[in-house]
CSV table of C-alpha atoms in Angstrom, one decimal:
chain,number,residue,atom,x,y,z
A,179,UNK,CA,143.9,102.0,148.2
A,180,UNK,CA,142.7,105.7,148.4
A,181,UNK,CA,144.2,106.1,151.7
A,182,UNK,CA,147.6,104.9,150.5
A,183,UNK,CA,147.4,107.2,147.6
A,184,UNK,CA,146.7,110.2,150.0
A,185,UNK,CA,149.8,109.2,152.0
A,186,UNK,CA,151.9,109.1,148.9
A,187,UNK,CA,150.6,112.5,147.7
A,188,UNK,CA,151.5,114.0,151.1
A,189,UNK,CA,155.0,112.4,151.0
A,190,UNK,CA,155.5,113.9,147.4
A,191,UNK,CA,154.4,117.3,148.7
A,192,UNK,CA,151.4,117.6,146.5
A,193,UNK,CA,148.8,120.0,147.6
A,194,UNK,CA,145.1,119.1,147.8
A,195,UNK,CA,144.6,121.4,144.8
A,196,UNK,CA,147.1,119.3,142.7
A,197,UNK,CA,145.2,116.1,143.8
A,198,UNK,CA,141.9,117.6,142.8
A,199,UNK,CA,143.3,118.7,139.5
A,200,UNK,CA,144.6,115.1,138.7
A,201,UNK,CA,141.3,113.5,139.8
A,202,UNK,CA,139.7,115.6,137.1
A,203,UNK,CA,141.9,114.1,134.4
A,204,UNK,CA,139.1,112.4,132.4
A,205,UNK,CA,137.6,115.8,131.8
A,206,UNK,CA,140.8,117.7,130.9
A,207,UNK,CA,140.8,119.6,127.7
A,208,UNK,CA,143.7,119.8,125.2
A,209,UNK,CA,145.8,122.3,127.1
A,210,UNK,CA,145.9,120.3,130.4
A,211,UNK,CA,146.5,117.1,128.4
A,212,UNK,CA,149.4,118.7,126.4
A,213,UNK,CA,151.0,120.1,129.6
A,214,UNK,CA,150.9,116.8,131.4
A,215,UNK,CA,152.1,115.0,128.2
A,216,UNK,CA,155.1,117.4,128.0
A,217,UNK,CA,155.9,117.0,131.7
A,218,UNK,CA,155.8,113.3,131.4
A,219,UNK,CA,158.1,113.2,128.4
A,220,UNK,CA,160.5,115.5,130.0
A,221,UNK,CA,160.7,113.4,133.0
A,222,UNK,CA,161.0,110.1,131.1
A,223,UNK,CA,163.9,111.5,129.0
A,224,UNK,CA,165.6,113.0,132.0
A,225,UNK,CA,165.2,109.5,133.9
A,226,UNK,CA,166.6,107.8,130.8
A,227,UNK,CA,169.6,110.0,130.6
A,228,UNK,CA,170.2,109.7,134.5
A,229,UNK,CA,170.1,106.0,134.3
A,230,UNK,CA,172.6,106.0,131.4
A,231,UNK,CA,174.9,108.4,133.1
A,232,UNK,CA,174.7,106.4,136.5
A,233,UNK,CA,175.7,103.1,134.7
A,234,UNK,CA,178.7,104.8,132.9
A,235,UNK,CA,179.8,106.6,136.2
A,236,UNK,CA,179.6,103.3,138.2
A,237,UNK,CA,181.0,101.1,135.4
A,238,UNK,CA,177.9,99.0,135.4
A,239,UNK,CA,178.0,96.4,132.6
A,240,UNK,CA,175.0,94.7,131.4
A,241,UNK,CA,174.0,92.3,128.6
A,242,UNK,CA,172.9,95.3,126.7
A,243,UNK,CA,175.5,96.2,124.0
A,244,UNK,CA,176.5,99.8,123.8
A,245,UNK,CA,175.4,99.9,120.2
A,246,UNK,CA,171.9,98.8,121.5
A,247,UNK,CA,171.9,101.8,124.0
A,248,UNK,CA,172.9,104.2,121.2
A,249,UNK,CA,170.0,102.9,118.9
A,250,UNK,CA,167.6,103.2,121.9
A,251,UNK,CA,168.8,106.7,122.5
A,252,UNK,CA,168.2,107.8,118.9
A,253,UNK,CA,164.8,106.2,118.8
A,254,UNK,CA,163.7,108.0,122.0
A,255,UNK,CA,165.0,111.3,120.9
A,256,UNK,CA,163.3,110.8,117.5
A,257,UNK,CA,160.1,109.9,119.0
A,258,UNK,CA,159.9,112.7,121.5
A,259,UNK,CA,162.0,115.5,120.2
A,260,UNK,CA,160.0,118.6,119.1
A,261,UNK,CA,160.9,119.8,115.6
A,262,UNK,CA,159.4,122.4,113.3
A,263,UNK,CA,156.5,120.9,111.3
A,264,UNK,CA,156.5,117.7,113.4
A,265,UNK,CA,153.0,116.9,114.8
A,266,UNK,CA,153.1,115.5,118.3
A,267,UNK,CA,150.7,112.7,119.1
A,268,UNK,CA,149.0,112.8,122.4
A,269,UNK,CA,147.7,109.8,124.4
A,270,UNK,CA,143.9,109.8,123.7
A,271,UNK,CA,143.5,107.7,126.9
A,272,UNK,CA,144.3,110.6,129.1
A,273,UNK,CA,140.8,112.4,128.6
A,274,UNK,CA,137.5,111.4,127.3
A,275,UNK,CA,136.9,114.4,125.1
A,276,UNK,CA,139.7,116.7,123.9
A,277,UNK,CA,137.4,118.9,121.8
A,278,UNK,CA,137.2,122.6,122.4
A,279,UNK,CA,134.1,124.8,121.7
A,280,UNK,CA,136.3,127.4,119.9
A,281,UNK,CA,139.7,127.4,118.4
A,282,UNK,CA,141.2,130.5,116.9
A,283,UNK,CA,144.6,131.2,115.2
A,284,UNK,CA,146.0,134.7,116.0
A,285,UNK,CA,149.0,136.3,114.6
A,286,UNK,CA,150.8,138.7,116.9
A,287,UNK,CA,153.4,141.2,115.7
A,288,UNK,CA,154.9,144.1,117.6
A,289,UNK,CA,153.1,143.4,121.0
A,290,UNK,CA,155.0,144.0,124.2
A,291,UNK,CA,153.1,141.2,126.1
A,292,UNK,CA,153.5,138.4,123.5
A,293,UNK,CA,156.3,137.1,121.2
A,294,UNK,CA,155.7,137.6,117.6
A,295,UNK,CA,154.3,134.6,116.0
A,296,UNK,CA,151.1,132.5,115.7
A,297,UNK,CA,149.0,131.5,118.7
A,298,UNK,CA,146.3,128.9,118.9
A,299,UNK,CA,143.7,130.0,121.5
A,300,UNK,CA,140.7,128.4,122.9
A,301,UNK,CA,138.1,131.2,122.5
A,302,UNK,CA,136.1,132.6,119.7
A,303,UNK,CA,137.5,135.0,117.2
A,304,UNK,CA,135.3,137.9,118.2
A,305,UNK,CA,137.4,138.4,121.5
A,306,UNK,CA,139.9,141.0,120.7
A,307,UNK,CA,142.2,140.3,123.7
A,308,UNK,CA,143.4,137.0,124.9
A,309,UNK,CA,145.4,135.9,128.0
A,310,UNK,CA,148.3,133.5,128.1
A,311,UNK,CA,146.0,131.0,130.1
A,312,UNK,CA,144.0,130.8,126.7
A,313,UNK,CA,147.1,129.8,124.6
A,314,UNK,CA,147.1,126.2,123.6
A,315,UNK,CA,150.1,126.2,121.2
A,316,UNK,CA,152.6,128.9,120.0
A,317,UNK,CA,154.8,128.8,116.9
A,318,UNK,CA,156.9,131.4,115.0
A,319,UNK,CA,155.1,130.2,111.9
A,320,UNK,CA,152.0,128.3,111.1
A,321,UNK,CA,153.8,125.1,110.1
A,322,UNK,CA,154.9,124.5,113.7
């Protein structure tokens, strides 16, 4: 089974580093889990749109009523759309422990390296500078 997965990874063009990163999934922290969750959601929504477009383009008729497809579309977008103030739920099965040793909210205004707004970073407050790698979440206001 492992050999087959290695063959698939090569066919997909995954580097050894990518495979190593994915194998560490049970130990990922919130930033890696969030990035993967976002990528999976984008891929699923794109796949859904492509399937619907393919069916329309090729005049594929199914037992599914167009109204049902519209309802499903609205439910998918409602579930996965990012809106101000909406809290996104992450799959807790991705990693055993999403806790961070330190979380700090930082407000940035008038900085040439960062957009104005609020940043959630995973380092203690006594660090004056922070890098983009430390940013877990960004919002123009705190209610994002």
